[in-house]
Amino acid sequence: MSLPRPLEGIRVLEIASMIFGPLAGQYLGDMGADVIKLEPPEGDLTRSIGPRRSPRMGSFFLTSNRNKRSIVVDLKMTEGKEILQSLASKTDVLLHSMRTPAANRLGLDYASLSQQHQRLIYCHVAGYGDDGLYAGRPAYDDIIQAASG
């Protein structure tokens, strides 16, 4: 008999690519959360990173997306936005790594989502955040490491 994991019963909706967003989702999944990854129609950018036996199933993608389910959703289309709202209504945590202007255009901003889903925990991961000298700049792990020395 295995012990229950601390996040069993928690559902996470992940809309993230590259490194820190997917890794955060991976850690939540490792702790028992039900993580659902939304991918754009063209697939996650990391599907082609690293060695692979199958096309679009690179080793980095497989490693950082373990313990997740995934669904292809085009958030630019009306149907995709409806799917997002339906999933958000059944979700405890929304995790995304989009820059704020893009999230706002897609209705993924905190103000929009929290009105309809008051219990939703909103987690936006960003390299430089929304305030300060570098606010809104695109970034991922390697860029932050280089910038910090």
PDB file of C-alpha atoms in Angstrom:
ATOM      1  CA  MET A   1       0.000   0.000   0.000  1.00  0.00           C
ATOM      2  CA  SER A   2       1.460   3.339  -1.020  1.00  0.00           C
ATOM      3  CA  LEU A   3       1.065   6.489   1.011  1.00  0.00           C
ATOM      4  CA  PRO A   4      -1.101   9.246  -0.441  1.00  0.00           C
ATOM      5  CA  ARG A   5       0.852  12.036  -2.079  1.00  0.00           C
ATOM      6  CA  PRO A   6       0.310  15.542  -0.661  1.00  0.00           C
ATOM      7  CA  LEU A   7      -1.423  17.046  -3.718  1.00  0.00           C
ATOM      8  CA  GLU A   8      -3.763  14.177  -4.589  1.00  0.00           C
ATOM      9  CA  GLY A   9      -7.187  15.586  -5.411  1.00  0.00           C
ATOM     10  CA  ILE A  10      -5.767  18.901  -6.682  1.00  0.00           C
ATOM     11  CA  ARG A  11      -6.205  19.682 -10.381  1.00  0.00           C
ATOM     12  CA  VAL A  12      -3.717  21.962 -12.145  1.00  0.00           C
ATOM     13  CA  LEU A  13      -4.251  23.477 -15.570  1.00  0.00           C
ATOM     14  CA  GLU A  14      -0.853  24.235 -17.117  1.00  0.00           C
ATOM     15  CA  ILE A  15      -0.375  26.561 -20.074  1.00  0.00           C
ATOM     16  CA  ALA A  16       3.393  26.811 -20.121  1.00  0.00           C
ATOM     17  CA  SER A  17       6.358  26.117 -22.332  1.00  0.00           C
ATOM     18  CA  MET A  18      10.132  25.952 -22.151  1.00  0.00           C
ATOM     19  CA  ILE A  19      11.598  25.395 -18.706  1.00  0.00           C
ATOM     20  CA  PHE A  20      10.290  26.887 -15.474  1.00  0.00           C
ATOM     21  CA  GLY A  21       6.544  26.595 -16.175  1.00  0.00           C
ATOM     22  CA  PRO A  22       6.623  22.938 -17.238  1.00  0.00           C
ATOM     23  CA  LEU A  23       9.029  22.068 -14.417  1.00  0.00           C
ATOM     24  CA  ALA A  24       6.698  23.669 -11.871  1.00  0.00           C
ATOM     25  CA  GLY A  25       3.852  21.571 -13.311  1.00  0.00           C
ATOM     26  CA  GLN A  26       6.070  18.489 -13.230  1.00  0.00           C
ATOM     27  CA  TYR A  27       6.820  18.986  -9.526  1.00  0.00           C
ATOM     28  CA  LEU A  28       3.112  19.406  -8.770  1.00  0.00           C
ATOM     29  CA  GLY A  29       2.378  16.215 -10.725  1.00  0.00           C
ATOM     30  CA  ASP A  30       5.169  14.396  -8.901  1.00  0.00           C
ATOM     31  CA  MET A  31       3.439  15.333  -5.634  1.00  0.00           C
ATOM     32  CA  GLY A  32       0.150  13.852  -6.819  1.00  0.00           C
ATOM     33  CA  ALA A  33      -1.666  16.733  -8.514  1.00  0.00           C
ATOM     34  CA  ASP A  34      -3.722  15.952 -11.627  1.00  0.00           C
ATOM     35  CA  VAL A  35      -1.914  18.197 -14.135  1.00  0.00           C
ATOM     36  CA  ILE A  36      -3.552  18.919 -17.484  1.00  0.00           C
ATOM     37  CA  LYS A  37      -1.209  20.593 -19.958  1.00  0.00           C
ATOM     38  CA  LEU A  38      -2.780  22.704 -22.699  1.00  0.00           C
ATOM     39  CA  GLU A  39      -0.691  22.691 -25.864  1.00  0.00           C
ATOM     40  CA  PRO A  40      -1.163  24.859 -28.952  1.00  0.00           C
ATOM     41  CA  PRO A  41      -2.041  23.111 -32.237  1.00  0.00           C
ATOM     42  CA  GLU A  42       1.612  23.147 -33.292  1.00  0.00           C
ATOM     43  CA  GLY A  43       2.627  21.448 -30.040  1.00  0.00           C
ATOM     44  CA  ASP A  44       4.912  22.534 -27.235  1.00  0.00           C
ATOM     45  CA  LEU A  45       8.167  24.151 -28.373  1.00  0.00           C
ATOM     46  CA  THR A  46      10.208  21.686 -26.324  1.00  0.00           C
ATOM     47  CA  ARG A  47       8.956  18.621 -28.201  1.00  0.00           C
ATOM     48  CA  SER A  48      11.947  18.944 -30.547  1.00  0.00           C
ATOM     49  CA  ILE A  49      14.651  19.551 -27.907  1.00  0.00           C
ATOM     50  CA  GLY A  50      17.086  16.764 -27.159  1.00  0.00           C
ATOM     51  CA  PRO A  51      17.486  13.244 -28.477  1.00  0.00           C
ATOM     52  CA  ARG A  52      14.332  11.448 -29.561  1.00  0.00           C
ATOM     53  CA  ARG A  53      13.179   8.104 -30.873  1.00  0.00           C
ATOM     54  CA  SER A  54       9.938   9.522 -32.240  1.00  0.00           C
ATOM     55  CA  PRO A  55       9.420  12.835 -34.023  1.00  0.00           C
ATOM     56  CA  ARG A  56       8.194  15.624 -31.706  1.00  0.00           C
ATOM     57  CA  MET A  57       8.862  13.555 -28.560  1.00  0.00           C
ATOM     58  CA  GLY A  58      12.219  14.944 -27.444  1.00  0.00           C
ATOM     59  CA  SER A  59      13.825  13.841 -24.220  1.00  0.00           C
ATOM     60  CA  PHE A  60      13.455  17.236 -22.549  1.00  0.00           C
ATOM     61  CA  PHE A  61       9.726  17.331 -23.287  1.00  0.00           C
ATOM     62  CA  LEU A  62       9.224  13.810 -21.964  1.00  0.00           C
ATOM     63  CA  THR A  63      11.191  14.530 -18.794  1.00  0.00           C
ATOM     64  CA  SER A  64       9.566  17.862 -17.916  1.00  0.00           C
ATOM     65  CA  ASN A  65       6.047  16.697 -18.734  1.00  0.00           C
ATOM     66  CA  ARG A  66       5.866  13.426 -16.839  1.00  0.00           C
ATOM     67  CA  ASN A  67       2.835  12.859 -14.609  1.00  0.00           C
ATOM     68  CA  LYS A  68       0.686  15.083 -16.848  1.00  0.00           C
ATOM     69  CA  ARG A  69      -2.165  14.647 -19.245  1.00  0.00           C
ATOM     70  CA  SER A  70      -2.291  16.937 -22.251  1.00  0.00           C
ATOM     71  CA  ILE A  71      -4.833  18.337 -24.639  1.00  0.00           C
ATOM     72  CA  VAL A  72      -4.428  20.436 -27.778  1.00  0.00           C
ATOM     73  CA  VAL A  73      -6.390  23.677 -27.525  1.00  0.00           C
ATOM     74  CA  ASP A  74      -6.206  26.702 -29.821  1.00  0.00           C
ATOM     75  CA  LEU A  75      -6.761  29.551 -27.370  1.00  0.00           C
ATOM     76  CA  LYS A  76      -7.011  32.024 -30.254  1.00  0.00           C
ATOM     77  CA  MET A  77     -10.275  30.432 -31.393  1.00  0.00           C
ATOM     78  CA  THR A  78     -13.681  30.829 -29.721  1.00  0.00           C
ATOM     79  CA  GLU A  79     -13.977  27.072 -29.197  1.00  0.00           C
ATOM     80  CA  GLY A  80     -10.557  27.020 -27.524  1.00  0.00           C
ATOM     81  CA  LYS A  81     -11.548  29.804 -25.132  1.00  0.00           C
ATOM     82  CA  GLU A  82     -14.722  27.874 -24.268  1.00  0.00           C
ATOM     83  CA  ILE A  83     -12.653  24.759 -23.534  1.00  0.00           C
ATOM     84  CA  LEU A  84     -10.351  26.834 -21.325  1.00  0.00           C
ATOM     85  CA  GLN A  85     -13.308  28.208 -19.349  1.00  0.00           C
ATOM     86  CA  SER A  86     -14.790  24.740 -18.946  1.00  0.00           C
ATOM     87  CA  LEU A  87     -11.490  23.326 -17.684  1.00  0.00           C
ATOM     88  CA  ALA A  88     -10.908  26.334 -15.406  1.00  0.00           C
ATOM     89  CA  SER A  89     -14.288  25.745 -13.754  1.00  0.00           C
ATOM     90  CA  LYS A  90     -13.051  22.290 -12.667  1.00  0.00           C
ATOM     91  CA  THR A  91      -9.512  23.371 -11.768  1.00  0.00           C
ATOM     92  CA  ASP A  92      -7.864  24.344  -8.494  1.00  0.00           C
ATOM     93  CA  VAL A  93      -4.695  25.948  -9.911  1.00  0.00           C
ATOM     94  CA  LEU A  94      -3.957  27.700 -13.203  1.00  0.00           C
ATOM     95  CA  LEU A  95      -0.234  27.792 -14.026  1.00  0.00           C
ATOM     96  CA  HIS A  96       0.915  29.766 -17.058  1.00  0.00           C
ATOM     97  CA  SER A  97       4.118  31.255 -18.413  1.00  0.00           C
ATOM     98  CA  MET A  98       2.805  33.654 -21.047  1.00  0.00           C
ATOM     99  CA  ARG A  99       3.903  37.248 -21.062  1.00  0.00           C
ATOM    100  CA  THR A 100       1.204  39.464 -19.597  1.00  0.00           C
ATOM    101  CA  PRO A 101       0.053  41.184 -22.840  1.00  0.00           C
ATOM    102  CA  ALA A 102      -0.479  37.791 -24.517  1.00  0.00           C
ATOM    103  CA  ALA A 103      -2.298  36.427 -21.460  1.00  0.00           C
ATOM    104  CA  ASN A 104      -4.541  39.510 -21.418  1.00  0.00           C
ATOM    105  CA  ARG A 105      -5.427  39.105 -25.112  1.00  0.00           C
ATOM    106  CA  LEU A 106      -6.442  35.489 -24.491  1.00  0.00           C
ATOM    107  CA  GLY A 107      -8.442  36.220 -21.334  1.00  0.00           C
ATOM    108  CA  LEU A 108      -5.878  34.452 -19.141  1.00  0.00           C
ATOM    109  CA  ASP A 109      -5.315  37.425 -16.873  1.00  0.00           C
ATOM    110  CA  TYR A 110      -6.127  37.191 -13.177  1.00  0.00           C
ATOM    111  CA  ALA A 111      -8.868  39.839 -13.299  1.00  0.00           C
ATOM    112  CA  SER A 112     -10.823  37.994 -16.004  1.00  0.00           C
ATOM    113  CA  LEU A 113     -10.433  34.480 -14.609  1.00  0.00           C
ATOM    114  CA  SER A 114     -10.980  35.334 -10.939  1.00  0.00           C
ATOM    115  CA  GLN A 115     -14.376  36.904 -11.683  1.00  0.00           C
ATOM    116  CA  GLN A 116     -15.718  33.631 -13.059  1.00  0.00           C
ATOM    117  CA  HIS A 117     -13.657  31.214 -10.959  1.00  0.00           C
ATOM    118  CA  GLN A 118     -13.295  32.684  -7.469  1.00  0.00           C
ATOM    119  CA  ARG A 119     -11.590  29.632  -5.942  1.00  0.00           C
ATOM    120  CA  LEU A 120      -8.942  29.400  -8.676  1.00  0.00           C
ATOM    121  CA  ILE A 121      -5.332  29.794  -7.535  1.00  0.00           C
ATOM    122  CA  TYR A 122      -3.589  31.822 -10.237  1.00  0.00           C
ATOM    123  CA  CYS A 123       0.131  31.225 -10.796  1.00  0.00           C
ATOM    124  CA  HIS A 124       1.936  33.264 -13.440  1.00  0.00           C
ATOM    125  CA  VAL A 125       5.630  32.454 -13.818  1.00  0.00           C
ATOM    126  CA  ALA A 126       7.725  35.045 -15.630  1.00  0.00           C
ATOM    127  CA  GLY A 127      11.449  35.574 -15.912  1.00  0.00           C
ATOM    128  CA  TYR A 128      11.345  39.305 -15.249  1.00  0.00           C
ATOM    129  CA  GLY A 129       7.830  39.820 -13.898  1.00  0.00           C
ATOM    130  CA  ASP A 130       5.506  42.731 -14.649  1.00  0.00           C
ATOM    131  CA  ASP A 131       7.314  45.505 -12.764  1.00  0.00           C
ATOM    132  CA  GLY A 132      10.780  46.969 -12.964  1.00  0.00           C
ATOM    133  CA  LEU A 133      13.388  47.751 -15.567  1.00  0.00           C
ATOM    134  CA  TYR A 134      13.059  44.488 -17.525  1.00  0.00           C
ATOM    135  CA  ALA A 135       9.326  43.964 -17.012  1.00  0.00           C
ATOM    136  CA  GLY A 136       7.632  41.916 -19.698  1.00  0.00           C
ATOM    137  CA  ARG A 137      10.790  40.854 -21.474  1.00  0.00           C
ATOM    138  CA  PRO A 138      10.787  37.287 -22.732  1.00  0.00           C
ATOM    139  CA  ALA A 139      12.996  34.990 -20.710  1.00  0.00           C
ATOM    140  CA  TYR A 140      13.648  31.410 -19.827  1.00  0.00           C
ATOM    141  CA  ASP A 141      16.129  29.668 -17.579  1.00  0.00           C
ATOM    142  CA  ASP A 142      19.280  30.148 -19.680  1.00  0.00           C
ATOM    143  CA  ILE A 143      18.601  33.869 -20.151  1.00  0.00           C
ATOM    144  CA  ILE A 144      18.035  34.417 -16.423  1.00  0.00           C
ATOM    145  CA  GLN A 145      21.244  32.516 -15.627  1.00  0.00           C
ATOM    146  CA  ALA A 146      23.211  34.650 -18.085  1.00  0.00           C
ATOM    147  CA  ALA A 147      21.677  37.896 -16.794  1.00  0.00           C
ATOM    148  CA  SER A 148      22.411  37.042 -13.184  1.00  0.00           C
ATOM    149  CA  GLY A 149      26.022  36.051 -13.816  1.00  0.00           C
TER     150      GLY A 149
END
